[in-house]
Amino acid sequence: MGNCCSIQIGFENFLLRGWVCVVGHANYVCKLKQTLPTLSAALQELRAQRNDMQREVDVAEQRLLKPFEQVQLWLSKAETMITKAEKLIEDSPRQMNNLCLGSCASKNFLSSYKFGKNITKMLQEINDHVSKGAFKKVAESRPSASVVVRPEEQPIGLESTIEKVWHCIVDKDVGIIGLYGLGGVGKTTLLTQINNKFSTTADKFDVVIWALVSKDYNVEKIQDKMGGNIGFRDTSWKSKSVDEKAVDIYGVLRNKRFVVLLDDLWERVDLNKVGIPKPSQENGSKLIFTARSLEVCGEMEAPKKIKVECLDTEKAWELFQDNVGNETLNSHPNIQNLAKQVAERCGGLPLALITIGRAMACKTIVGEWKYAIKMLQ
Ligand SMILES: Nc1ncnc2c1ncn2[C@@H]1O[C@H](COP(=O)(O)OP(=O)(O)OP(=O)(O)O)[C@@H](O)[C@H]1O
Ligand SMILES: [Mg+2]
């Protein structure tokens, strides 16, 4: 008898749970008419909040401020949510068509139930996300990447020139520094060393910007290279005019202590046209450039002009040896001596020492070295 009673109670419980479940399911369907417009309104609010925050982040990035990771995560979650909610709303006319009996029943109950449940869940998620998005600040107040470290190889015999340039950089009276010298003497190598040195120095500038100028000098090309460094990366910026870009670059740099490194100038670069504020004692900023000719240094009104010299005999031999390799140099007792004569004929020019050194790396016959000396006379 006891057993029979417990089986009955168990069965009633089962029925009750089943009923509650059916009512719950039906509830999702019945409420669809109310929840859908509520979801649309919530989506609108989320979109507006996302747009406002994205705008703040864009402005912060333009000012070289790094957005908080939490803010970026919030934005990316918002993006996913918006896409999901839009999909649900897009599906809604089809789902509403399934409803009948005053919207409390459906021709496809399972599908309407699932849809209703998803709508309620989405609404809850959006409301939670909107309430989590009340950030007081979207970015920290420090530069995102003040120096982009460039690939470098350990140069030979450049230490004293680096020191000389650095001495000018710390001198607050010097704003523009011109580095000049023969093609292949190591100007770009030197500028790279200077660029990378900024990443380890305590006397931090707000931003260090590198731009290659080259023979086909073009204001817009320089602006695009510089713009990428200071947060102007979007296509809408790229479609702006040269004047507008100059205003934007100027707007960012005028409040910064900046270093602009321009490599390989063949003629005067008009700083105003590019949007580079003139370095001065007041702004503490620097412009360092390389050029082959001393005249360009004059045209740029550089008060400091530093000549990049060829390597002395000892350093030239070091660089040449590195490129030829010991195996070849020791392959015959006469080769070392002949190799020193070849190195001397390169006149201390790193580019020549490297190119000829590499070409001779496989020459193990004495006659080939003698021939090289003859050719270089
Ligand atoms: N001091 C050095 N030690 C080792 N390699 C060097 C040194 N200086 C220059 N080089 C090498 O010589 C080559 C030419 O150097 P770099 O490009 O710096 O010359 P450049 O003066 O900028 O020439 P250009 O006027 O043509 O731009 C590069 O391969 C570079 O790595
Ligand atoms: Mg160069």
Short mmCIF file of N, CA and C in Angstrom, two decimals, residues 156-319:
data_model
loop_
_atom_site.label_atom_id
_atom_site.label_comp_id
_atom_site.label_asym_id
_atom_site.label_seq_id
_atom_site.Cartn_x
_atom_site.Cartn_y
_atom_site.Cartn_z
N ILE A 156 79.85 47.75 -37.15
CA ILE A 156 81.26 47.79 -36.74
C ILE A 156 81.73 49.25 -36.79
N GLY A 157 82.37 49.67 -35.71
CA GLY A 157 83.02 50.98 -35.69
C GLY A 157 82.09 52.17 -35.75
N LEU A 158 80.88 52.02 -35.27
CA LEU A 158 79.92 53.13 -35.37
C LEU A 158 79.69 53.81 -34.01
N GLU A 159 80.28 53.22 -32.95
CA GLU A 159 79.98 53.70 -31.58
C GLU A 159 80.23 55.20 -31.42
N SER A 160 81.40 55.66 -31.91
CA SER A 160 81.74 57.07 -31.65
C SER A 160 80.78 58.01 -32.39
N THR A 161 80.33 57.61 -33.59
CA THR A 161 79.37 58.47 -34.32
C THR A 161 78.02 58.46 -33.60
N ILE A 162 77.62 57.30 -33.09
CA ILE A 162 76.35 57.24 -32.35
C ILE A 162 76.42 58.19 -31.15
N GLU A 163 77.56 58.15 -30.46
CA GLU A 163 77.73 59.02 -29.29
C GLU A 163 77.64 60.49 -29.67
N LYS A 164 78.25 60.82 -30.81
CA LYS A 164 78.26 62.21 -31.29
C LYS A 164 76.82 62.68 -31.56
N VAL A 165 76.06 61.82 -32.23
CA VAL A 165 74.67 62.19 -32.55
C VAL A 165 73.87 62.30 -31.25
N TRP A 166 74.10 61.35 -30.35
CA TRP A 166 73.33 61.35 -29.10
C TRP A 166 73.60 62.61 -28.29
N HIS A 167 74.85 63.04 -28.35
CA HIS A 167 75.25 64.25 -27.64
C HIS A 167 74.39 65.44 -28.13
N CYS A 168 74.17 65.49 -29.45
CA CYS A 168 73.33 66.57 -30.02
C CYS A 168 71.87 66.39 -29.61
N ILE A 169 71.44 65.14 -29.52
CA ILE A 169 70.03 64.91 -29.17
C ILE A 169 69.73 65.43 -27.76
N VAL A 170 70.65 65.19 -26.85
CA VAL A 170 70.38 65.65 -25.46
C VAL A 170 70.63 67.16 -25.29
N ASP A 171 71.26 67.76 -26.29
CA ASP A 171 71.49 69.20 -26.24
C ASP A 171 70.18 69.92 -26.61
N LYS A 172 69.62 70.64 -25.63
CA LYS A 172 68.29 71.22 -25.91
C LYS A 172 68.32 72.36 -26.92
N ASP A 173 69.52 72.84 -27.21
CA ASP A 173 69.62 73.91 -28.22
C ASP A 173 69.53 73.38 -29.65
N VAL A 174 69.71 72.07 -29.80
CA VAL A 174 69.71 71.51 -31.15
C VAL A 174 68.38 70.83 -31.46
N GLY A 175 67.71 71.33 -32.49
CA GLY A 175 66.41 70.73 -32.86
C GLY A 175 66.51 69.85 -34.09
N ILE A 176 67.33 70.30 -35.07
CA ILE A 176 67.43 69.54 -36.33
C ILE A 176 68.88 69.06 -36.53
N ILE A 177 69.01 67.75 -36.79
CA ILE A 177 70.35 67.18 -36.98
C ILE A 177 70.39 66.50 -38.35
N GLY A 178 71.38 66.87 -39.16
CA GLY A 178 71.54 66.25 -40.48
C GLY A 178 72.72 65.29 -40.48
N LEU A 179 72.52 64.05 -40.95
CA LEU A 179 73.60 63.08 -41.05
C LEU A 179 73.88 62.89 -42.54
N TYR A 180 75.09 63.18 -42.97
CA TYR A 180 75.36 63.08 -44.40
C TYR A 180 76.61 62.25 -44.67
N GLY A 181 76.70 61.74 -45.88
CA GLY A 181 77.87 60.93 -46.24
C GLY A 181 77.59 60.14 -47.51
N LEU A 182 78.65 59.49 -47.99
CA LEU A 182 78.57 58.73 -49.25
C LEU A 182 77.48 57.67 -49.23
N GLY A 183 77.02 57.29 -50.40
CA GLY A 183 76.08 56.17 -50.50
C GLY A 183 76.76 54.90 -49.99
N GLY A 184 76.11 54.18 -49.12
CA GLY A 184 76.65 52.91 -48.61
C GLY A 184 77.60 53.07 -47.44
N VAL A 185 77.72 54.30 -46.91
CA VAL A 185 78.67 54.52 -45.82
C VAL A 185 78.08 54.10 -44.45
N GLY A 186 76.74 53.99 -44.41
CA GLY A 186 76.11 53.54 -43.16
C GLY A 186 75.18 54.56 -42.51
N LYS A 187 74.60 55.46 -43.29
CA LYS A 187 73.70 56.48 -42.71
C LYS A 187 72.41 55.85 -42.18
N THR A 188 71.81 54.97 -43.00
CA THR A 188 70.57 54.31 -42.55
C THR A 188 70.86 53.42 -41.35
N THR A 189 72.03 52.76 -41.40
CA THR A 189 72.44 51.90 -40.27
C THR A 189 72.53 52.74 -39.00
N LEU A 190 73.15 53.91 -39.13
CA LEU A 190 73.31 54.80 -37.98
C LEU A 190 71.94 55.28 -37.46
N LEU A 191 71.07 55.68 -38.39
CA LEU A 191 69.75 56.18 -37.99
C LEU A 191 68.95 55.07 -37.29
N THR A 192 69.12 53.83 -37.76
CA THR A 192 68.43 52.69 -37.13
C THR A 192 68.92 52.52 -35.69
N GLN A 193 70.24 52.65 -35.50
CA GLN A 193 70.80 52.53 -34.16
C GLN A 193 70.23 53.61 -33.23
N ILE A 194 70.10 54.81 -33.77
CA ILE A 194 69.57 55.93 -32.98
C ILE A 194 68.10 55.64 -32.64
N ASN A 195 67.34 55.21 -33.63
CA ASN A 195 65.92 54.90 -33.41
C ASN A 195 65.79 53.88 -32.27
N ASN A 196 66.57 52.82 -32.33
CA ASN A 196 66.43 51.76 -31.33
C ASN A 196 66.95 52.19 -29.96
N LYS A 197 67.90 53.11 -29.97
CA LYS A 197 68.43 53.61 -28.69
C LYS A 197 67.34 54.35 -27.90
N PHE A 198 66.42 54.98 -28.63
CA PHE A 198 65.33 55.70 -27.95
C PHE A 198 64.45 54.76 -27.13
N SER A 199 64.41 53.49 -27.54
CA SER A 199 63.53 52.55 -26.83
C SER A 199 64.11 52.15 -25.47
N THR A 200 65.40 52.41 -25.27
CA THR A 200 66.02 51.99 -24.00
C THR A 200 66.43 53.16 -23.12
N THR A 201 66.28 54.36 -23.66
CA THR A 201 66.75 55.51 -22.88
C THR A 201 65.72 55.99 -21.87
N ALA A 202 66.24 56.52 -20.77
CA ALA A 202 65.33 56.98 -19.71
C ALA A 202 64.65 58.29 -20.10
N ASP A 203 65.38 59.13 -20.85
CA ASP A 203 64.83 60.43 -21.23
C ASP A 203 63.82 60.22 -22.35
N LYS A 204 62.62 59.82 -21.95
CA LYS A 204 61.65 59.39 -22.96
C LYS A 204 61.01 60.55 -23.70
N PHE A 205 60.97 60.39 -25.00
CA PHE A 205 60.15 61.29 -25.81
C PHE A 205 58.77 60.65 -25.88
N ASP A 206 57.75 61.43 -26.22
CA ASP A 206 56.41 60.85 -26.29
C ASP A 206 56.29 59.87 -27.44
N VAL A 207 56.93 60.22 -28.55
CA VAL A 207 56.82 59.35 -29.72
C VAL A 207 58.02 59.52 -30.63
N VAL A 208 58.46 58.40 -31.19
CA VAL A 208 59.57 58.44 -32.16
C VAL A 208 59.02 57.90 -33.48
N ILE A 209 59.12 58.70 -34.53
CA ILE A 209 58.50 58.30 -35.80
C ILE A 209 59.56 58.19 -36.89
N TRP A 210 59.52 57.08 -37.60
CA TRP A 210 60.49 56.83 -38.69
C TRP A 210 59.75 56.94 -40.02
N ALA A 211 60.34 57.64 -40.97
CA ALA A 211 59.75 57.63 -42.33
C ALA A 211 60.87 57.67 -43.38
N LEU A 212 60.74 56.76 -44.33
CA LEU A 212 61.70 56.74 -45.44
C LEU A 212 61.23 57.74 -46.50
N VAL A 213 62.14 58.60 -46.93
CA VAL A 213 61.75 59.63 -47.91
C VAL A 213 62.14 59.21 -49.33
N SER A 214 63.42 58.92 -49.55
CA SER A 214 63.95 58.47 -50.85
C SER A 214 63.94 59.53 -51.95
N LYS A 215 64.44 59.09 -53.11
CA LYS A 215 64.65 60.03 -54.22
C LYS A 215 63.32 60.60 -54.73
N ASP A 216 62.30 59.75 -54.81
CA ASP A 216 61.01 60.22 -55.34
C ASP A 216 60.17 60.85 -54.21
N TYR A 217 60.72 61.95 -53.68
CA TYR A 217 60.08 62.66 -52.55
C TYR A 217 58.63 63.04 -52.85
N ASN A 218 57.76 62.62 -51.94
CA ASN A 218 56.34 62.86 -52.14
C ASN A 218 55.71 63.11 -50.76
N VAL A 219 55.16 64.31 -50.60
CA VAL A 219 54.65 64.71 -49.28
C VAL A 219 53.66 63.69 -48.73
N GLU A 220 52.76 63.28 -49.60
CA GLU A 220 51.68 62.39 -49.13
C GLU A 220 52.23 61.04 -48.65
N LYS A 221 53.25 60.55 -49.36
CA LYS A 221 53.84 59.26 -48.95
C LYS A 221 54.43 59.38 -47.54
N ILE A 222 55.10 60.49 -47.28
CA ILE A 222 55.68 60.69 -45.94
C ILE A 222 54.56 60.77 -44.92
N GLN A 223 53.49 61.51 -45.27
CA GLN A 223 52.36 61.65 -44.34
C GLN A 223 51.75 60.29 -44.01
N ASP A 224 51.58 59.44 -45.04
CA ASP A 224 50.97 58.13 -44.80
C ASP A 224 51.85 57.28 -43.89
N LYS A 225 53.17 57.36 -44.11
CA LYS A 225 54.07 56.58 -43.26
C LYS A 225 54.03 57.10 -41.83
N MET A 226 54.04 58.42 -41.68
CA MET A 226 54.01 59.00 -40.33
C MET A 226 52.65 58.75 -39.68
N GLY A 227 51.59 58.91 -40.47
CA GLY A 227 50.23 58.74 -39.96
C GLY A 227 50.03 57.37 -39.33
N GLY A 228 50.58 56.35 -40.00
CA GLY A 228 50.47 54.98 -39.47
C GLY A 228 51.07 54.87 -38.09
N ASN A 229 52.12 55.66 -37.84
CA ASN A 229 52.80 55.62 -36.53
C ASN A 229 52.02 56.30 -35.42
N ILE A 230 51.16 57.23 -35.80
CA ILE A 230 50.48 57.99 -34.75
C ILE A 230 48.97 57.75 -34.74
N GLY A 231 48.59 56.63 -35.27
CA GLY A 231 47.20 56.19 -35.11
C GLY A 231 46.26 56.50 -36.27
N PHE A 232 46.77 57.13 -37.34
CA PHE A 232 45.89 57.39 -38.49
C PHE A 232 46.03 56.23 -39.47
N ARG A 233 45.21 55.18 -39.24
CA ARG A 233 45.38 54.00 -40.08
C ARG A 233 44.15 53.70 -40.93
N ASP A 234 43.02 54.29 -40.58
CA ASP A 234 41.79 53.90 -41.28
C ASP A 234 41.73 54.47 -42.71
N THR A 235 40.89 53.84 -43.50
CA THR A 235 40.81 54.22 -44.91
C THR A 235 40.27 55.64 -45.08
N SER A 236 39.41 56.07 -44.14
CA SER A 236 38.85 57.42 -44.28
C SER A 236 39.98 58.46 -44.16
N TRP A 237 40.98 58.18 -43.32
CA TRP A 237 42.11 59.12 -43.21
C TRP A 237 42.92 59.12 -44.49
N LYS A 238 43.11 57.92 -45.02
CA LYS A 238 43.95 57.80 -46.22
C LYS A 238 43.33 58.56 -47.41
N SER A 239 42.01 58.71 -47.39
CA SER A 239 41.37 59.40 -48.52
C SER A 239 41.36 60.93 -48.33
N LYS A 240 41.89 61.43 -47.23
CA LYS A 240 41.93 62.88 -47.02
C LYS A 240 42.95 63.55 -47.93
N SER A 241 42.80 64.86 -48.08
CA SER A 241 43.76 65.59 -48.93
C SER A 241 45.07 65.80 -48.16
N VAL A 242 46.11 66.20 -48.91
CA VAL A 242 47.42 66.44 -48.29
C VAL A 242 47.31 67.50 -47.19
N ASP A 243 46.53 68.55 -47.46
CA ASP A 243 46.36 69.62 -46.47
C ASP A 243 45.68 69.11 -45.20
N GLU A 244 44.63 68.31 -45.40
CA GLU A 244 43.89 67.79 -44.24
C GLU A 244 44.78 66.86 -43.41
N LYS A 245 45.58 66.05 -44.12
CA LYS A 245 46.49 65.15 -43.40
C LYS A 245 47.52 65.95 -42.60
N ALA A 246 48.00 67.04 -43.23
CA ALA A 246 48.99 67.88 -42.53
C ALA A 246 48.39 68.45 -41.25
N VAL A 247 47.12 68.87 -41.33
CA VAL A 247 46.45 69.43 -40.14
C VAL A 247 46.34 68.36 -39.05
N ASP A 248 45.97 67.13 -39.46
CA ASP A 248 45.83 66.04 -38.49
C ASP A 248 47.17 65.71 -37.82
N ILE A 249 48.21 65.58 -38.64
CA ILE A 249 49.53 65.22 -38.08
C ILE A 249 50.01 66.34 -37.15
N TYR A 250 49.84 67.57 -37.61
CA TYR A 250 50.25 68.72 -36.81
C TYR A 250 49.50 68.73 -35.46
N GLY A 251 48.20 68.42 -35.55
CA GLY A 251 47.35 68.42 -34.35
C GLY A 251 47.84 67.44 -33.30
N VAL A 252 48.35 66.31 -33.74
CA VAL A 252 48.84 65.32 -32.78
C VAL A 252 50.22 65.71 -32.27
N LEU A 253 51.11 66.11 -33.20
CA LEU A 253 52.50 66.33 -32.81
C LEU A 253 52.75 67.63 -32.02
N ARG A 254 51.87 68.60 -32.23
CA ARG A 254 52.16 69.90 -31.58
C ARG A 254 52.08 69.81 -30.05
N ASN A 255 51.36 68.83 -29.55
CA ASN A 255 51.28 68.67 -28.10
C ASN A 255 52.23 67.60 -27.57
N LYS A 256 53.13 67.15 -28.42
CA LYS A 256 54.01 66.05 -28.02
C LYS A 256 55.46 66.49 -28.04
N ARG A 257 56.24 65.72 -27.27
CA ARG A 257 57.69 65.84 -27.41
C ARG A 257 58.08 64.71 -28.36
N PHE A 258 58.30 65.05 -29.60
CA PHE A 258 58.47 64.00 -30.60
C PHE A 258 59.89 63.96 -31.17
N VAL A 259 60.20 62.81 -31.79
CA VAL A 259 61.41 62.69 -32.60
C VAL A 259 60.94 62.20 -33.96
N VAL A 260 61.28 62.92 -35.02
CA VAL A 260 60.97 62.43 -36.37
C VAL A 260 62.29 62.08 -37.04
N LEU A 261 62.37 60.84 -37.54
CA LEU A 261 63.58 60.38 -38.22
C LEU A 261 63.25 60.22 -39.70
N LEU A 262 63.85 61.04 -40.55
CA LEU A 262 63.59 60.96 -41.99
C LEU A 262 64.83 60.40 -42.68
N ASP A 263 64.66 59.26 -43.35
CA ASP A 263 65.81 58.61 -43.97
C ASP A 263 65.88 58.91 -45.47
N ASP A 264 67.07 59.24 -45.92
CA ASP A 264 67.39 59.35 -47.34
C ASP A 264 66.71 60.54 -48.05
N LEU A 265 67.11 61.73 -47.63
CA LEU A 265 66.58 62.94 -48.28
C LEU A 265 67.45 63.31 -49.48
N TRP A 266 66.83 63.64 -50.58
CA TRP A 266 67.56 64.07 -51.78
C TRP A 266 67.31 65.54 -52.06
N GLU A 267 66.32 66.09 -51.39
CA GLU A 267 66.03 67.52 -51.53
C GLU A 267 65.34 67.97 -50.24
N ARG A 268 65.07 69.28 -50.15
CA ARG A 268 64.44 69.82 -48.96
C ARG A 268 63.04 69.24 -48.79
N VAL A 269 62.72 68.85 -47.57
CA VAL A 269 61.35 68.41 -47.26
C VAL A 269 60.67 69.57 -46.55
N ASP A 270 59.52 69.98 -47.07
CA ASP A 270 58.80 71.10 -46.46
C ASP A 270 58.02 70.60 -45.25
N LEU A 271 58.53 70.92 -44.05
CA LEU A 271 57.93 70.40 -42.82
C LEU A 271 56.47 70.84 -42.67
N ASN A 272 56.18 72.07 -43.07
CA ASN A 272 54.81 72.59 -42.96
C ASN A 272 53.84 71.77 -43.81
N LYS A 273 54.29 71.45 -45.01
CA LYS A 273 53.41 70.71 -45.92
C LYS A 273 53.10 69.32 -45.36
N VAL A 274 54.11 68.71 -44.71
CA VAL A 274 53.89 67.37 -44.15
C VAL A 274 53.05 67.46 -42.87
N GLY A 275 53.24 68.54 -42.13
CA GLY A 275 52.51 68.71 -40.86
C GLY A 275 53.41 68.48 -39.65
N ILE A 276 54.73 68.60 -39.88
CA ILE A 276 55.68 68.41 -38.76
C ILE A 276 55.96 69.77 -38.12
N PRO A 277 55.61 69.95 -36.84
CA PRO A 277 55.93 71.23 -36.20
C PRO A 277 57.46 71.41 -36.14
N LYS A 278 57.92 72.64 -36.28
CA LYS A 278 59.37 72.86 -36.26
C LYS A 278 59.92 72.56 -34.86
N PRO A 279 60.92 71.68 -34.77
CA PRO A 279 61.50 71.40 -33.46
C PRO A 279 62.08 72.67 -32.85
N SER A 280 61.84 72.87 -31.58
CA SER A 280 62.34 74.08 -30.94
C SER A 280 62.71 73.76 -29.49
N GLN A 281 63.33 74.72 -28.86
CA GLN A 281 63.68 74.54 -27.44
C GLN A 281 62.42 74.35 -26.61
N GLU A 282 61.35 75.09 -27.00
CA GLU A 282 60.10 75.05 -26.22
C GLU A 282 59.46 73.66 -26.28
N ASN A 283 59.35 73.11 -27.50
CA ASN A 283 58.67 71.80 -27.57
C ASN A 283 59.64 70.63 -27.29
N GLY A 284 60.94 70.90 -27.28
CA GLY A 284 61.93 69.86 -26.95
C GLY A 284 61.97 68.73 -27.96
N SER A 285 61.39 68.95 -29.14
CA SER A 285 61.33 67.88 -30.13
C SER A 285 62.55 67.89 -31.05
N LYS A 286 62.73 66.78 -31.77
CA LYS A 286 63.91 66.65 -32.64
C LYS A 286 63.53 66.15 -34.03
N LEU A 287 64.27 66.65 -35.01
CA LEU A 287 64.16 66.08 -36.36
C LEU A 287 65.57 65.64 -36.76
N ILE A 288 65.71 64.36 -37.06
CA ILE A 288 67.02 63.85 -37.49
C ILE A 288 66.83 63.23 -38.86
N PHE A 289 67.69 63.61 -39.81
CA PHE A 289 67.52 63.07 -41.15
C PHE A 289 68.86 62.64 -41.73
N THR A 290 68.80 61.81 -42.79
CA THR A 290 70.03 61.43 -43.48
C THR A 290 69.95 61.93 -44.92
N ALA A 291 71.11 62.25 -45.48
CA ALA A 291 71.18 62.70 -46.88
C ALA A 291 72.59 62.41 -47.38
N ARG A 292 72.71 62.27 -48.69
CA ARG A 292 74.07 62.05 -49.21
C ARG A 292 74.84 63.37 -49.24
N SER A 293 74.12 64.47 -49.50
CA SER A 293 74.87 65.72 -49.70
C SER A 293 74.71 66.70 -48.54
N LEU A 294 75.80 67.44 -48.37
CA LEU A 294 75.82 68.47 -47.33
C LEU A 294 74.84 69.60 -47.67
N GLU A 295 74.62 69.82 -48.98
CA GLU A 295 73.71 70.90 -49.41
C GLU A 295 72.31 70.68 -48.86
N VAL A 296 71.86 69.43 -48.90
CA VAL A 296 70.50 69.14 -48.40
C VAL A 296 70.42 69.49 -46.91
N CYS A 297 71.52 69.23 -46.17
CA CYS A 297 71.53 69.59 -44.74
C CYS A 297 71.33 71.10 -44.59
N GLY A 298 71.96 71.86 -45.49
CA GLY A 298 71.80 73.31 -45.46
C GLY A 298 70.37 73.71 -45.79
N GLU A 299 69.81 73.08 -46.84
CA GLU A 299 68.43 73.41 -47.25
C GLU A 299 67.43 73.10 -46.13
N MET A 300 67.76 72.11 -45.32
CA MET A 300 66.85 71.74 -44.21
C MET A 300 67.08 72.63 -42.98
N GLU A 301 67.99 73.54 -43.09
CA GLU A 301 68.35 74.46 -41.99
C GLU A 301 68.74 73.70 -40.73
N ALA A 302 69.58 72.66 -40.93
CA ALA A 302 70.02 71.88 -39.77
C ALA A 302 71.20 72.58 -39.11
N PRO A 303 71.06 73.01 -37.86
CA PRO A 303 72.20 73.66 -37.21
C PRO A 303 73.34 72.68 -36.94
N LYS A 304 73.02 71.39 -36.83
CA LYS A 304 74.06 70.38 -36.62
C LYS A 304 74.14 69.45 -37.82
N LYS A 305 75.31 69.40 -38.43
CA LYS A 305 75.50 68.51 -39.58
C LYS A 305 76.64 67.57 -39.22
N ILE A 306 76.35 66.27 -39.23
CA ILE A 306 77.38 65.30 -38.84
C ILE A 306 77.73 64.41 -40.03
N LYS A 307 79.01 64.35 -40.35
CA LYS A 307 79.43 63.53 -41.48
C LYS A 307 79.63 62.08 -41.02
N VAL A 308 79.04 61.16 -41.77
CA VAL A 308 79.24 59.74 -41.46
C VAL A 308 80.46 59.30 -42.29
N GLU A 309 81.54 58.95 -41.58
CA GLU A 309 82.81 58.67 -42.24
C GLU A 309 82.95 57.19 -42.59
N CYS A 310 83.84 56.94 -43.56
CA CYS A 310 84.18 55.54 -43.91
C CYS A 310 84.95 54.91 -42.74
N LEU A 311 85.04 53.59 -42.74
CA LEU A 311 85.70 52.89 -41.65
C LEU A 311 87.23 53.01 -41.77
N ASP A 312 87.93 53.03 -40.61
CA ASP A 312 89.39 53.04 -40.69
C ASP A 312 89.88 51.64 -41.10
N THR A 313 91.17 51.52 -41.39
CA THR A 313 91.72 50.27 -41.95
C THR A 313 91.39 49.06 -41.07
N GLU A 314 91.55 49.23 -39.78
CA GLU A 314 91.36 48.10 -38.85
C GLU A 314 89.91 47.61 -38.86
N LYS A 315 88.97 48.57 -38.76
CA LYS A 315 87.54 48.21 -38.73
C LYS A 315 87.10 47.67 -40.09
N ALA A 316 87.66 48.24 -41.16
CA ALA A 316 87.30 47.79 -42.50
C ALA A 316 87.71 46.33 -42.67
N TRP A 317 88.89 46.00 -42.19
CA TRP A 317 89.39 44.62 -42.28
C TRP A 317 88.48 43.67 -41.47
N GLU A 318 88.06 44.15 -40.30
CA GLU A 318 87.16 43.36 -39.44
C GLU A 318 85.86 43.01 -40.19
N LEU A 319 85.29 44.05 -40.84
CA LEU A 319 84.03 43.85 -41.56
C LEU A 319 84.23 42.93 -42.77
#
